[in-house]
CSV table of C-alpha atoms in Angstrom, one decimal:
chain,number,residue,atom,x,y,z
A,1309,UNK,CA,14.1,-8.1,9.3
A,1310,UNK,CA,10.4,-6.7,9.7
A,1311,UNK,CA,7.7,-9.1,10.2
A,1312,UNK,CA,4.0,-8.8,8.6
A,1313,UNK,CA,2.6,-6.6,12.1
A,1314,UNK,CA,5.2,-4.3,12.1
A,1315,UNK,CA,5.4,-3.9,8.1
A,1316,UNK,CA,1.0,-3.9,8.3
A,1317,UNK,CA,1.5,-1.0,11.0
A,1318,UNK,CA,4.1,0.8,9.0
A,1319,UNK,CA,1.5,1.0,6.6
A,1320,UNK,CA,-0.8,1.8,7.8
A,1321,UNK,CA,1.1,5.2,9.7
A,1322,UNK,CA,2.3,5.2,6.0
A,1323,UNK,CA,-1.4,5.2,4.6
A,1324,UNK,CA,-1.8,8.2,6.7
A,1325,UNK,CA,0.9,10.2,6.5
A,1326,UNK,CA,-0.4,10.2,2.1
A,1327,UNK,CA,-3.8,10.1,2.4
A,1328,UNK,CA,-4.8,12.1,5.7
A,1329,UNK,CA,-4.7,16.0,3.9
A,1330,UNK,CA,-7.1,14.4,1.4
A,1331,UNK,CA,-10.1,13.3,3.6
A,1332,UNK,CA,-13.3,14.9,4.8
A,1333,UNK,CA,-12.6,12.7,8.0
A,1334,UNK,CA,-10.7,10.0,9.6
A,1335,UNK,CA,-11.2,7.0,8.9
A,1336,UNK,CA,-10.8,3.9,11.7
A,1337,UNK,CA,-8.5,2.0,9.5
A,1338,UNK,CA,-6.1,3.5,6.0
A,1339,UNK,CA,-6.0,-0.1,5.3
A,1340,UNK,CA,-8.2,-3.3,4.0
A,1341,UNK,CA,-7.7,-6.4,6.0
A,1342,UNK,CA,-6.4,-8.4,2.7
A,1343,UNK,CA,-2.9,-7.6,1.3
A,1344,UNK,CA,-0.5,-9.6,-1.5
A,1345,UNK,CA,2.9,-10.8,-0.5
A,1346,UNK,CA,5.9,-11.4,-3.0
A,1347,UNK,CA,9.4,-12.6,-1.7
A,1348,UNK,CA,10.9,-9.4,-0.9
A,1349,UNK,CA,7.3,-7.1,0.0
A,1350,UNK,CA,3.9,-7.0,1.0
A,1351,UNK,CA,1.5,-4.7,-0.8
A,1352,UNK,CA,-1.1,-3.3,1.0
A,1353,UNK,CA,-4.8,-1.3,-0.5
A,1354,UNK,CA,-6.1,1.7,1.0
A,1355,UNK,CA,-9.6,1.2,2.5
A,1356,UNK,CA,-13.3,1.2,0.7
A,1357,UNK,CA,-15.2,3.7,1.8
A,1358,UNK,CA,-13.0,6.3,2.7
A,1359,UNK,CA,-14.0,9.5,2.6
A,1360,UNK,CA,-12.4,12.0,0.2
A,1361,UNK,CA,-12.7,15.2,-0.5
A,1362,UNK,CA,-13.4,17.0,-3.5
A,1363,UNK,CA,-11.0,16.4,-6.1
A,1364,UNK,CA,-9.0,14.0,-4.4
A,1365,UNK,CA,-10.1,10.7,-5.0
A,1366,UNK,CA,-7.9,10.2,-8.1
A,1367,UNK,CA,-4.3,11.6,-6.3
A,1368,UNK,CA,-5.2,9.4,-3.8
A,1369,UNK,CA,-4.9,5.9,-6.0
A,1370,UNK,CA,-1.6,4.9,-4.4
A,1371,UNK,CA,-1.4,1.2,-2.4
A,1372,UNK,CA,1.4,1.3,0.4
A,1373,UNK,CA,4.8,-1.8,0.0
A,1374,UNK,CA,6.7,-2.7,2.9
A,1375,UNK,CA,9.9,-4.4,2.3
A,1376,UNK,CA,11.1,-7.0,4.2
A,1377,UNK,CA,14.0,-4.6,5.3
A,1378,UNK,CA,11.5,-1.8,6.3
A,1379,UNK,CA,11.5,0.4,3.3
A,1380,UNK,CA,8.3,1.4,2.7
A,1381,UNK,CA,6.9,3.6,-0.3
A,1382,UNK,CA,3.3,4.6,-2.1
A,1383,UNK,CA,2.6,3.2,-5.6
A,1384,UNK,CA,0.4,3.3,-8.0
A,1385,UNK,CA,-2.9,1.4,-7.2
A,1386,UNK,CA,-4.3,-1.8,-9.9
A,1387,UNK,CA,-6.9,-2.5,-7.0
A,1388,UNK,CA,-9.5,-2.9,-10.1
A,1389,UNK,CA,-7.4,-6.0,-12.0
A,1390,UNK,CA,-5.9,-8.2,-9.5
A,1391,UNK,CA,-3.8,-9.9,-11.9
A,1392,UNK,CA,-2.1,-7.1,-12.9
A,1393,UNK,CA,-1.9,-6.0,-9.1
A,1394,UNK,CA,0.0,-9.4,-8.2
A,1395,UNK,CA,2.1,-9.1,-11.2
A,1396,UNK,CA,3.2,-5.7,-10.1
A,1397,UNK,CA,4.0,-6.8,-6.4
A,1398,UNK,CA,6.6,-8.9,-8.2
A,1399,UNK,CA,8.0,-6.2,-10.0
A,1400,UNK,CA,8.2,-3.9,-6.7
A,1401,UNK,CA,9.6,-7.3,-5.1
A,1402,UNK,CA,12.2,-7.5,-7.7
A,1403,UNK,CA,13.3,-4.1,-7.9
A,1404,UNK,CA,13.8,-4.1,-3.8
A,1405,UNK,CA,16.2,-7.1,-4.4
A,1406,UNK,CA,18.2,-5.5,-6.5
A,1407,UNK,CA,18.6,-2.1,-4.1
A,1408,UNK,CA,19.1,-4.7,-1.2
A,1409,UNK,CA,15.8,-3.3,0.5
């Protein structure tokens, strides 16, 4: 089982791996302070104000999920629509449960 602190650390590393090649300068943090939690996972949004290279902002439209069993994955970022994001994290949680992850 993964606890929240370990999950956030894993999400930070995943965000850097996914986004690191798309930025002008490395940010102090890749993730926002807030997150969403569902039964089987946490969802972390990328930090605001990351200085992306020209034409990379759309490619960086992702959020980061860590299952409570430690699986990490990037997913679509619905940050403009929090209701859709909450529904989405529940779908991801159900998916992880079906897969035993």
